[in-house]
Amino acid sequence: MAAGEASELQPSACCISHEFYKAASKSPHKIAVIHASGFAKIAGGSLDTYRRPRTDYVESPSVDTASLSRPPVYNGDECFTFSDIQSAVENLSSRLWHILHGPDDSYLIKTGPEHFHTPKVIGIYMEPSVEYIISVLSILRCGEAFMPLDPTWPKSRILSLLSSSKADLVVGVESSAEGNCFHRLDTLKWLIEEGACPILHFSVKEIIKKQSNPLRFRWPCESESLRSFCYLMYTSGSSGKPKGVCGTEIGLLNRLSWMQEMYPPHEGDVVLFKTAISFIDHLQEFLGAVLSTYYLQGYLINRLVAVPSLMRAIIPSLQSPRSIAIQGSLKLLVLSGEVLHLSLCKMLLKLLPQTSILNLYGSTEVTGDCTYFHCNRLPLTTEHELLSSVPIGSPLSNCDVVLVGDDAPYQGEIYVGGPCVAAGYFDHPHLTPLADGYVSPEIECKLKNYFKTGDFARKLPTGELLFLGRKDRTVKVNGHRIAIEEIEGTLRDHPDVVDAAVLSREVDGEILLLEAHVVRNESSEDDEHLTSSLRDWVLSKLPHMMIPSRILFTGSLPLTSSGKVDYLLLADSSRLDEQNRISIEDMNRDRLIKVIEKVFSDALMVENVSVDGDFFAMGGNSITAAYVSFKLGIHMKLLYTYPTPSRLLTALLSSSSLVSTNAFLRLPQSMDSNSTHSAKKLKTESNSCAAPSKEQNRGDILLSPISLHTECFFSRCNKSTHGGQCERCWSNIISGNRKGFMRTLWKVDLGSCVDASPLVVCKGSDVYLFIGCHSHKFVCIHGTSGVVQWETKLEGRVECSAAILDDLSQVVVGCYHGNIYFIDFSNGSVRWSFQTNGEVKSQPVVDKCRHLVWCGSYDHNLYAIDYKSYRCIYKLPCGGSIFGAPAINEMQETLYVATTGGHVTALEIKSLPFKTLWKQDMGAPVFGSLSVNYSNGNIICCLVDGTVAVLGACGSIIWKVRTGGPNFAGPCTSHALPSQVLICSRDGSIYSFEMETGNVIWKHTIGHPITSSPYVNENTQFTANTPNLSDRLICVCGSSGSIYVLRAHSNAIEGVNQNDMVREFARLDLDGDIFSSPVMIGGRVFVGCRNDHVYCIQLDVE
């Protein structure tokens, strides 16, 4: 759309040049731009020298400085006032005008014949800087068009764009504001010799100092002939050649006007100018208050524009307590350029609760953006709609967006009309139309001409749009639109390549990797040298984001019946081909560190990487991190947590963090597959035994999330639930009488005592741990890597274990403030809470048949909460505080609850109103949870006076026994130890009682008081020397901080000595007391400690 065609839609602002002149004249002495370097030095460690803010800049006495909120300025920063910028713009504009329309300039370096056109195209070769801002404003003031030339682009690409655009001039810097420019034009001989257009370089300090004369040429808006476009930006093209988009000034003004109306800036707001000039969004960043640095916290940034992948990369920094200042300063976060995934958005809403977060959609052809969605409304939207990503929302002011197709207006291709649409594609000396879209008369629309985007969307009931994707082979990488055909064409131009095909692949569900499949000449060099040659080739011709992360060689490409490349078949074969996935399972330390360094250097495209070199400090980003993740087979979060080769090596050697194997539990790698001690993996029904299957190879997994139930959880005392879709689990049989040993796999500091027991949840292929502590924190931790997924601050300390709803959507936990919280599984946000009148120390129990959560309180009441409607439907007074979790016998539809007053109450829960069946006085307080023997309906209860009592379903006492000390923890029963109930006592012993009679089967003394419950490993089984006997592992934690793993016979056999039935298998001492009950799954123990940490302990076999 030409500017003349859209004049009737022109906003109140006449032109950008006039608007800047008005702003600069209004506040000439106010700081406009800071070239930031001082805080960089502070961040680097020179705090003593640079800690004081600068006071050497002067504001006009006539200005009320007290009313102005000034950004912080550090020693080493370079400040420019609006008067400085205005003076520089006038001087540079004057020079440009004389070069383009008058006599030669003394600084002009001529290389060939001059080419003039209206508007004339002027290239700007520099990075985001004050010089770039001055250059853009100067070119606009002259009435010409600017073309960003990113210095990071390959030389051949820059020369190609200069040739295609027939640029009249290239502007660059002689030296930067900081005095150290890496892209000085006067030193770039190749551009001078091959650029085929004049070159002008300038120094910002010189043009500011120079006395400016009034400009004698007209303002752009007063010109007799309006320019058809004011900037030229090249994007990747599906034809294999970049396309030059001609953007209009009216489009820029419309976008700026919308933002100012909807989200007006406030006095003193600071904007971050950090986006690459090759990306359309950079124009929105600096056409206001600008700041050219990336230190959000140091300069208290108020408004930030970013692509989602950048925000995902800096989330670990935002989670740091030191970044709390960002939450208070960042007022507006604008996300655009990529699909915004729900998980990232929810994380940002959690981390930045006071920030307005926008998700914008658009492209270079529509001035960057044409729709928006306010992400703070996402929780309300997801209550009514099942979303695949964050909506792209509604049209901006003066933008018309319609859906076209067979299912329109509810679903279809996005067409955009209005002043936001570019004037066309540049094809010197003409403009060619954009992909004009025809809109049928049946579809209600406001305009005649629309841009056909190629993107598809669905309209939500609210009228907002949900992005669905594209049907062509255009993808977004780090916010940049990339036509894969252009990469393929570049690869095919290599002399050793016969053919090539490129695929895009997701890593961790969100990050795109580009994967090249290459058919090489028979006479070409070996794969390693050709890979290096191809990387150098594409690096010299394409921008960094277009470089394939993987290059695979193949004899031929699969073809369709029409002779075209079959990309679907190629993608399927690639998934099966693991030739480039590195197996680190059997590597020793020295070899592994070299592999990590090699992968780092390949990803960063540098020759050498030091063992202590930070991946991201060396230029790594989310794309290169995804490459490392894929090559090493690790989760990306592990790289963000351990960004150096040495730290990542330590993490890999101490943690099973592989994506490919995702080794949740593993045998020692030293075990020989031919040994008589080899492990065997077998599938069994969850409550039955099966014969062993064939032997595993060395290093095979004992138990992995893939082999676990797709949805299941594990809690203290062997409480577990398996999803209905998968009722099978892995078991392992290990022969021999070897000893075991334990080591810390990971630990997480929660800031205060961790007395609560962990809740471990398996969801899909991931494992998560939920636990709270005394400092009111409740966290979700990735069970494999130990990386904190989210953290929530509750109103009171947490000592009880959490529970999880049957659909795994919410975690339920109580606190000392008396609240019972329903917390979102994915992001930690509190969906709802219920207030009791006393501390909540009891673990909630989920009753999925009735959609209820049962939970007791120290206010002497048991509450039944409907988790579908978020309301309490029943309250049972129990005559004492409730510490332990109630127990439900679903067969008899009865619930049992005990109190510290010494009473056990039975409640019939068939239907409302619930009915009390009986109440039994036990004669001593009950602190532990109750347990039900489902074979006969008996209830097992531990009393503080050391008594263990079993009650019948009608409330009568079946049997009683005494231990040697107080019993504070509940009983533990498991199908792995049939007919046994395990009791831990403060006398320092663990007892095994026969469940039907109360007879002692065995007793083992560890020598330290025990106040938590034991846990039986149901996934590992040892064969013993005694015929017909097999052993199980039991985890017990002493209060003094020792973790014991015992090996015990699974059945009581007559004639076997009691002392031979149980023995110590492994032990690990922590440096703090343990009141937390452990959870043990296969070879891992999860437990909290009073040294402020929660631990994951690895159990290995010698």
mmCIF file with all atom_site columns, C-alpha atoms in Angstrom, residues 792-942:
data_model
loop_
_atom_site.group_PDB
_atom_site.id
_atom_site.type_symbol
_atom_site.label_atom_id
_atom_site.label_alt_id
_atom_site.label_comp_id
_atom_site.label_asym_id
_atom_site.label_entity_id
_atom_site.label_seq_id
_atom_site.pdbx_PDB_ins_code
_atom_site.Cartn_x
_atom_site.Cartn_y
_atom_site.Cartn_z
_atom_site.occupancy
_atom_site.B_iso_or_equiv
_atom_site.pdbx_formal_charge
_atom_site.auth_seq_id
_atom_site.auth_comp_id
_atom_site.auth_asym_id
_atom_site.auth_atom_id
_atom_site.pdbx_PDB_model_num
ATOM 1   C CA . THR A 1 792 ? 5.435   -20.610 45.697 1.00 0.00 ? 792 THR A CA 1
ATOM 2   C CA . LYS A 1 793 ? 5.441   -18.678 48.966 1.00 0.00 ? 793 LYS A CA 1
ATOM 3   C CA . LEU A 1 794 ? 2.589   -19.746 51.258 1.00 0.00 ? 794 LEU A CA 1
ATOM 4   C CA . GLU A 1 795 ? 1.288   -17.961 54.356 1.00 0.00 ? 795 GLU A CA 1
ATOM 5   C CA . GLY A 1 796 ? 2.727   -20.392 56.868 1.00 0.00 ? 796 GLY A CA 1
ATOM 6   C CA . ARG A 1 797 ? 5.399   -23.023 57.295 1.00 0.00 ? 797 ARG A CA 1
ATOM 7   C CA . VAL A 1 798 ? 4.865   -26.401 55.669 1.00 0.00 ? 798 VAL A CA 1
ATOM 8   C CA . GLU A 1 799 ? 5.454   -29.630 57.571 1.00 0.00 ? 799 GLU A CA 1
ATOM 9   C CA . CYS A 1 800 ? 2.943   -31.971 55.980 1.00 0.00 ? 800 CYS A CA 1
ATOM 10  C CA . SER A 1 801 ? 3.282   -33.919 52.763 1.00 0.00 ? 801 SER A CA 1
ATOM 11  C CA . ALA A 1 802 ? 1.349   -32.823 49.709 1.00 0.00 ? 802 ALA A CA 1
ATOM 12  C CA . ALA A 1 803 ? -1.267  -34.748 47.759 1.00 0.00 ? 803 ALA A CA 1
ATOM 13  C CA . ILE A 1 804 ? -2.223  -34.547 44.106 1.00 0.00 ? 804 ILE A CA 1
ATOM 14  C CA . LEU A 1 805 ? -5.598  -34.663 42.362 1.00 0.00 ? 805 LEU A CA 1
ATOM 15  C CA . ASP A 1 806 ? -6.398  -37.670 40.238 1.00 0.00 ? 806 ASP A CA 1
ATOM 16  C CA . ASP A 1 807 ? -5.951  -35.754 36.952 1.00 0.00 ? 807 ASP A CA 1
ATOM 17  C CA . LEU A 1 808 ? -2.562  -34.413 38.143 1.00 0.00 ? 808 LEU A CA 1
ATOM 18  C CA . SER A 1 809 ? -3.738  -30.847 37.523 1.00 0.00 ? 809 SER A CA 1
ATOM 19  C CA . GLN A 1 810 ? -3.351  -29.553 41.084 1.00 0.00 ? 810 GLN A CA 1
ATOM 20  C CA . VAL A 1 811 ? -1.237  -30.242 44.145 1.00 0.00 ? 811 VAL A CA 1
ATOM 21  C CA . VAL A 1 812 ? -2.883  -29.891 47.577 1.00 0.00 ? 812 VAL A CA 1
ATOM 22  C CA . VAL A 1 813 ? -0.968  -28.956 50.728 1.00 0.00 ? 813 VAL A CA 1
ATOM 23  C CA . GLY A 1 814 ? -1.635  -27.349 54.106 1.00 0.00 ? 814 GLY A CA 1
ATOM 24  C CA . CYS A 1 815 ? 0.356   -24.897 56.215 1.00 0.00 ? 815 CYS A CA 1
ATOM 25  C CA . TYR A 1 816 ? 0.669   -23.604 59.778 1.00 0.00 ? 816 TYR A CA 1
ATOM 26  C CA . HIS A 1 817 ? -1.457  -20.574 58.929 1.00 0.00 ? 817 HIS A CA 1
ATOM 27  C CA . GLY A 1 818 ? -4.423  -22.920 58.678 1.00 0.00 ? 818 GLY A CA 1
ATOM 28  C CA . ASN A 1 819 ? -4.819  -22.814 54.908 1.00 0.00 ? 819 ASN A CA 1
ATOM 29  C CA . ILE A 1 820 ? -5.319  -25.756 52.568 1.00 0.00 ? 820 ILE A CA 1
ATOM 30  C CA . TYR A 1 821 ? -3.962  -24.730 49.147 1.00 0.00 ? 821 TYR A CA 1
ATOM 31  C CA . PHE A 1 822 ? -4.891  -25.992 45.695 1.00 0.00 ? 822 PHE A CA 1
ATOM 32  C CA . ILE A 1 823 ? -1.785  -25.228 43.592 1.00 0.00 ? 823 ILE A CA 1
ATOM 33  C CA . ASP A 1 824 ? -1.485  -25.443 39.812 1.00 0.00 ? 824 ASP A CA 1
ATOM 34  C CA . PHE A 1 825 ? 0.770   -28.351 38.853 1.00 0.00 ? 825 PHE A CA 1
ATOM 35  C CA . SER A 1 826 ? 2.373   -26.574 35.905 1.00 0.00 ? 826 SER A CA 1
ATOM 36  C CA . ASN A 1 827 ? 3.270   -23.145 37.281 1.00 0.00 ? 827 ASN A CA 1
ATOM 37  C CA . GLY A 1 828 ? 2.764   -23.072 41.061 1.00 0.00 ? 828 GLY A CA 1
ATOM 38  C CA . SER A 1 829 ? -0.025  -20.497 41.079 1.00 0.00 ? 829 SER A CA 1
ATOM 39  C CA . VAL A 1 830 ? -2.576  -20.867 43.883 1.00 0.00 ? 830 VAL A CA 1
ATOM 40  C CA . ARG A 1 831 ? -5.912  -21.621 42.270 1.00 0.00 ? 831 ARG A CA 1
ATOM 41  C CA . TRP A 1 832 ? -7.857  -21.601 45.546 1.00 0.00 ? 832 TRP A CA 1
ATOM 42  C CA . SER A 1 833 ? -7.343  -21.960 49.283 1.00 0.00 ? 833 SER A CA 1
ATOM 43  C CA . PHE A 1 834 ? -9.543  -22.954 52.193 1.00 0.00 ? 834 PHE A CA 1
ATOM 44  C CA . GLN A 1 835 ? -9.040  -21.481 55.665 1.00 0.00 ? 835 GLN A CA 1
ATOM 45  C CA . THR A 1 836 ? -9.331  -23.637 58.770 1.00 0.00 ? 836 THR A CA 1
ATOM 46  C CA . ASN A 1 837 ? -9.037  -22.373 62.355 1.00 0.00 ? 837 ASN A CA 1
ATOM 47  C CA . GLY A 1 838 ? -5.807  -24.164 63.242 1.00 0.00 ? 838 GLY A CA 1
ATOM 48  C CA . GLU A 1 839 ? -2.486  -25.360 61.881 1.00 0.00 ? 839 GLU A CA 1
ATOM 49  C CA . VAL A 1 840 ? -2.699  -27.910 59.071 1.00 0.00 ? 840 VAL A CA 1
ATOM 50  C CA . LYS A 1 841 ? -0.083  -30.615 59.701 1.00 0.00 ? 841 LYS A CA 1
ATOM 51  C CA . SER A 1 842 ? -2.047  -33.475 58.190 1.00 0.00 ? 842 SER A CA 1
ATOM 52  C CA . GLN A 1 843 ? -1.361  -34.723 54.685 1.00 0.00 ? 843 GLN A CA 1
ATOM 53  C CA . PRO A 1 844 ? -4.509  -34.279 52.530 1.00 0.00 ? 844 PRO A CA 1
ATOM 54  C CA . VAL A 1 845 ? -6.107  -37.403 51.091 1.00 0.00 ? 845 VAL A CA 1
ATOM 55  C CA . VAL A 1 846 ? -7.702  -37.327 47.634 1.00 0.00 ? 846 VAL A CA 1
ATOM 56  C CA . ASP A 1 847 ? -11.017 -39.170 47.308 1.00 0.00 ? 847 ASP A CA 1
ATOM 57  C CA . LYS A 1 848 ? -11.367 -39.299 43.533 1.00 0.00 ? 848 LYS A CA 1
ATOM 58  C CA . CYS A 1 849 ? -14.625 -41.283 43.588 1.00 0.00 ? 849 CYS A CA 1
ATOM 59  C CA . ARG A 1 850 ? -16.401 -38.352 45.261 1.00 0.00 ? 850 ARG A CA 1
ATOM 60  C CA . HIS A 1 851 ? -14.167 -35.536 43.948 1.00 0.00 ? 851 HIS A CA 1
ATOM 61  C CA . LEU A 1 852 ? -13.218 -34.692 47.519 1.00 0.00 ? 852 LEU A CA 1
ATOM 62  C CA . VAL A 1 853 ? -10.060 -33.786 49.418 1.00 0.00 ? 853 VAL A CA 1
ATOM 63  C CA . TRP A 1 854 ? -10.105 -34.870 53.070 1.00 0.00 ? 854 TRP A CA 1
ATOM 64  C CA . CYS A 1 855 ? -7.836  -32.960 55.416 1.00 0.00 ? 855 CYS A CA 1
ATOM 65  C CA . GLY A 1 856 ? -7.612  -32.522 59.168 1.00 0.00 ? 856 GLY A CA 1
ATOM 66  C CA . SER A 1 857 ? -6.643  -29.458 61.168 1.00 0.00 ? 857 SER A CA 1
ATOM 67  C CA . TYR A 1 858 ? -5.423  -28.586 64.638 1.00 0.00 ? 858 TYR A CA 1
ATOM 68  C CA . ASP A 1 859 ? -8.816  -26.950 65.148 1.00 0.00 ? 859 ASP A CA 1
ATOM 69  C CA . HIS A 1 860 ? -10.051 -30.540 65.910 1.00 0.00 ? 860 HIS A CA 1
ATOM 70  C CA . ASN A 1 861 ? -12.048 -30.806 62.658 1.00 0.00 ? 861 ASN A CA 1
ATOM 71  C CA . LEU A 1 862 ? -11.824 -33.009 59.568 1.00 0.00 ? 862 LEU A CA 1
ATOM 72  C CA . TYR A 1 863 ? -12.854 -31.206 56.372 1.00 0.00 ? 863 TYR A CA 1
ATOM 73  C CA . ALA A 1 864 ? -14.231 -32.582 53.098 1.00 0.00 ? 864 ALA A CA 1
ATOM 74  C CA . ILE A 1 865 ? -13.551 -30.170 50.229 1.00 0.00 ? 865 ILE A CA 1
ATOM 75  C CA . ASP A 1 866 ? -15.106 -30.581 46.791 1.00 0.00 ? 866 ASP A CA 1
ATOM 76  C CA . TYR A 1 867 ? -12.216 -29.848 44.430 1.00 0.00 ? 867 TYR A CA 1
ATOM 77  C CA . LYS A 1 868 ? -14.509 -29.460 41.420 1.00 0.00 ? 868 LYS A CA 1
ATOM 78  C CA . SER A 1 869 ? -16.576 -26.626 42.889 1.00 0.00 ? 869 SER A CA 1
ATOM 79  C CA . TYR A 1 870 ? -13.968 -25.352 45.411 1.00 0.00 ? 870 TYR A CA 1
ATOM 80  C CA . ARG A 1 871 ? -16.189 -25.518 48.458 1.00 0.00 ? 871 ARG A CA 1
ATOM 81  C CA . CYS A 1 872 ? -16.245 -27.323 51.775 1.00 0.00 ? 872 CYS A CA 1
ATOM 82  C CA . ILE A 1 873 ? -19.203 -29.711 51.850 1.00 0.00 ? 873 ILE A CA 1
ATOM 83  C CA . TYR A 1 874 ? -18.650 -31.391 55.233 1.00 0.00 ? 874 TYR A CA 1
ATOM 84  C CA . LYS A 1 875 ? -16.947 -30.837 58.591 1.00 0.00 ? 875 LYS A CA 1
ATOM 85  C CA . LEU A 1 876 ? -16.489 -33.548 61.232 1.00 0.00 ? 876 LEU A CA 1
ATOM 86  C CA . PRO A 1 877 ? -15.586 -32.555 64.831 1.00 0.00 ? 877 PRO A CA 1
ATOM 87  C CA . CYS A 1 878 ? -13.097 -35.199 66.020 1.00 0.00 ? 878 CYS A CA 1
ATOM 88  C CA . GLY A 1 879 ? -12.396 -34.229 69.642 1.00 0.00 ? 879 GLY A CA 1
ATOM 89  C CA . GLY A 1 880 ? -8.679  -33.576 69.171 1.00 0.00 ? 880 GLY A CA 1
ATOM 90  C CA . SER A 1 881 ? -6.063  -32.157 66.814 1.00 0.00 ? 881 SER A CA 1
ATOM 91  C CA . ILE A 1 882 ? -5.440  -34.118 63.640 1.00 0.00 ? 882 ILE A CA 1
ATOM 92  C CA . PHE A 1 883 ? -1.773  -34.725 62.806 1.00 0.00 ? 883 PHE A CA 1
ATOM 93  C CA . GLY A 1 884 ? -1.791  -37.860 60.637 1.00 0.00 ? 884 GLY A CA 1
ATOM 94  C CA . ALA A 1 885 ? -3.574  -38.377 57.344 1.00 0.00 ? 885 ALA A CA 1
ATOM 95  C CA . PRO A 1 886 ? -6.948  -40.159 57.364 1.00 0.00 ? 886 PRO A CA 1
ATOM 96  C CA . ALA A 1 887 ? -7.323  -43.495 55.567 1.00 0.00 ? 887 ALA A CA 1
ATOM 97  C CA . ILE A 1 888 ? -10.116 -44.603 53.213 1.00 0.00 ? 888 ILE A CA 1
ATOM 98  C CA . ASN A 1 889 ? -11.359 -48.161 52.689 1.00 0.00 ? 889 ASN A CA 1
ATOM 99  C CA . GLU A 1 890 ? -13.036 -47.780 49.321 1.00 0.00 ? 890 GLU A CA 1
ATOM 100 C CA . MET A 1 891 ? -14.441 -51.307 49.390 1.00 0.00 ? 891 MET A CA 1
ATOM 101 C CA . GLN A 1 892 ? -16.427 -50.530 52.513 1.00 0.00 ? 892 GLN A CA 1
ATOM 102 C CA . GLU A 1 893 ? -16.873 -46.826 51.661 1.00 0.00 ? 893 GLU A CA 1
ATOM 103 C CA . THR A 1 894 ? -15.532 -45.885 55.066 1.00 0.00 ? 894 THR A CA 1
ATOM 104 C CA . LEU A 1 895 ? -13.018 -43.277 56.209 1.00 0.00 ? 895 LEU A CA 1
ATOM 105 C CA . TYR A 1 896 ? -10.920 -43.500 59.394 1.00 0.00 ? 896 TYR A CA 1
ATOM 106 C CA . VAL A 1 897 ? -9.255  -40.581 61.181 1.00 0.00 ? 897 VAL A CA 1
ATOM 107 C CA . ALA A 1 898 ? -7.203  -40.412 64.401 1.00 0.00 ? 898 ALA A CA 1
ATOM 108 C CA . THR A 1 899 ? -6.434  -37.488 66.732 1.00 0.00 ? 899 THR A CA 1
ATOM 109 C CA . THR A 1 900 ? -3.831  -36.422 69.258 1.00 0.00 ? 900 THR A CA 1
ATOM 110 C CA . GLY A 1 901 ? -6.672  -36.817 71.789 1.00 0.00 ? 901 GLY A CA 1
ATOM 111 C CA . GLY A 1 902 ? -6.308  -40.575 71.359 1.00 0.00 ? 902 GLY A CA 1
ATOM 112 C CA . HIS A 1 903 ? -9.508  -41.242 69.402 1.00 0.00 ? 903 HIS A CA 1
ATOM 113 C CA . VAL A 1 904 ? -10.075 -43.117 66.140 1.00 0.00 ? 904 VAL A CA 1
ATOM 114 C CA . THR A 1 905 ? -13.312 -42.311 64.328 1.00 0.00 ? 905 THR A CA 1
ATOM 115 C CA . ALA A 1 906 ? -14.963 -44.302 61.528 1.00 0.00 ? 906 ALA A CA 1
ATOM 116 C CA . LEU A 1 907 ? -17.098 -42.349 59.043 1.00 0.00 ? 907 LEU A CA 1
ATOM 117 C CA . GLU A 1 908 ? -19.409 -43.855 56.426 1.00 0.00 ? 908 GLU A CA 1
ATOM 118 C CA . ILE A 1 909 ? -18.946 -41.865 53.207 1.00 0.00 ? 909 ILE A CA 1
ATOM 119 C CA . LYS A 1 910 ? -21.350 -43.577 50.818 1.00 0.00 ? 910 LYS A CA 1
ATOM 120 C CA . SER A 1 911 ? -23.354 -40.399 50.323 1.00 0.00 ? 911 SER A CA 1
ATOM 121 C CA . LEU A 1 912 ? -24.249 -37.161 52.049 1.00 0.00 ? 912 LEU A CA 1
ATOM 122 C CA . PRO A 1 913 ? -25.036 -36.760 54.862 1.00 0.00 ? 913 PRO A CA 1
ATOM 123 C CA . PHE A 1 914 ? -21.992 -38.763 55.984 1.00 0.00 ? 914 PHE A CA 1
ATOM 124 C CA . LYS A 1 915 ? -22.546 -40.834 59.120 1.00 0.00 ? 915 LYS A CA 1
ATOM 125 C CA . THR A 1 916 ? -20.252 -41.613 62.082 1.00 0.00 ? 916 THR A CA 1
ATOM 126 C CA . LEU A 1 917 ? -20.136 -45.413 62.541 1.00 0.00 ? 917 LEU A CA 1
ATOM 127 C CA . TRP A 1 918 ? -18.041 -45.647 65.703 1.00 0.00 ? 918 TRP A CA 1
ATOM 128 C CA . LYS A 1 919 ? -15.407 -43.883 67.795 1.00 0.00 ? 919 LYS A CA 1
ATOM 129 C CA . GLN A 1 920 ? -12.685 -45.757 69.696 1.00 0.00 ? 920 GLN A CA 1
ATOM 130 C CA . ASP A 1 921 ? -10.612 -44.359 72.571 1.00 0.00 ? 921 ASP A CA 1
ATOM 131 C CA . MET A 1 922 ? -7.065  -45.677 72.122 1.00 0.00 ? 922 MET A CA 1
ATOM 132 C CA . GLY A 1 923 ? -5.746  -44.416 75.485 1.00 0.00 ? 923 GLY A CA 1
ATOM 133 C CA . ALA A 1 924 ? -2.808  -42.426 74.038 1.00 0.00 ? 924 ALA A CA 1
ATOM 134 C CA . PRO A 1 925 ? -2.312  -39.697 71.393 1.00 0.00 ? 925 PRO A CA 1
ATOM 135 C CA . VAL A 1 926 ? -2.018  -40.707 67.763 1.00 0.00 ? 926 VAL A CA 1
ATOM 136 C CA . PHE A 1 927 ? 0.382   -38.613 65.662 1.00 0.00 ? 927 PHE A CA 1
ATOM 137 C CA . GLY A 1 928 ? 0.984   -40.990 62.764 1.00 0.00 ? 928 GLY A CA 1
ATOM 138 C CA . SER A 1 929 ? -1.274  -41.607 59.797 1.00 0.00 ? 929 SER A CA 1
ATOM 139 C CA . LEU A 1 930 ? -3.558  -44.625 59.778 1.00 0.00 ? 930 LEU A CA 1
ATOM 140 C CA . SER A 1 931 ? -3.203  -47.554 57.385 1.00 0.00 ? 931 SER A CA 1
ATOM 141 C CA . VAL A 1 932 ? -5.813  -50.009 56.101 1.00 0.00 ? 932 VAL A CA 1
ATOM 142 C CA . ASN A 1 933 ? -5.200  -53.711 55.510 1.00 0.00 ? 933 ASN A CA 1
ATOM 143 C CA . TYR A 1 934 ? -7.316  -54.095 52.374 1.00 0.00 ? 934 TYR A CA 1
ATOM 144 C CA . SER A 1 935 ? -7.361  -57.893 52.582 1.00 0.00 ? 935 SER A CA 1
ATOM 145 C CA . ASN A 1 936 ? -9.510  -57.867 55.720 1.00 0.00 ? 936 ASN A CA 1
ATOM 146 C CA . GLY A 1 937 ? -10.448 -54.223 56.324 1.00 0.00 ? 937 GLY A CA 1
ATOM 147 C CA . ASN A 1 938 ? -8.464  -53.877 59.562 1.00 0.00 ? 938 ASN A CA 1
ATOM 148 C CA . ILE A 1 939 ? -7.044  -50.482 60.586 1.00 0.00 ? 939 ILE A CA 1
ATOM 149 C CA . ILE A 1 940 ? -3.442  -50.205 61.803 1.00 0.00 ? 940 ILE A CA 1
ATOM 150 C CA . CYS A 1 941 ? -2.658  -47.465 64.320 1.00 0.00 ? 941 CYS A CA 1
ATOM 151 C CA . CYS A 1 942 ? 0.570   -46.343 66.067 1.00 0.00 ? 942 CYS A CA 1
#
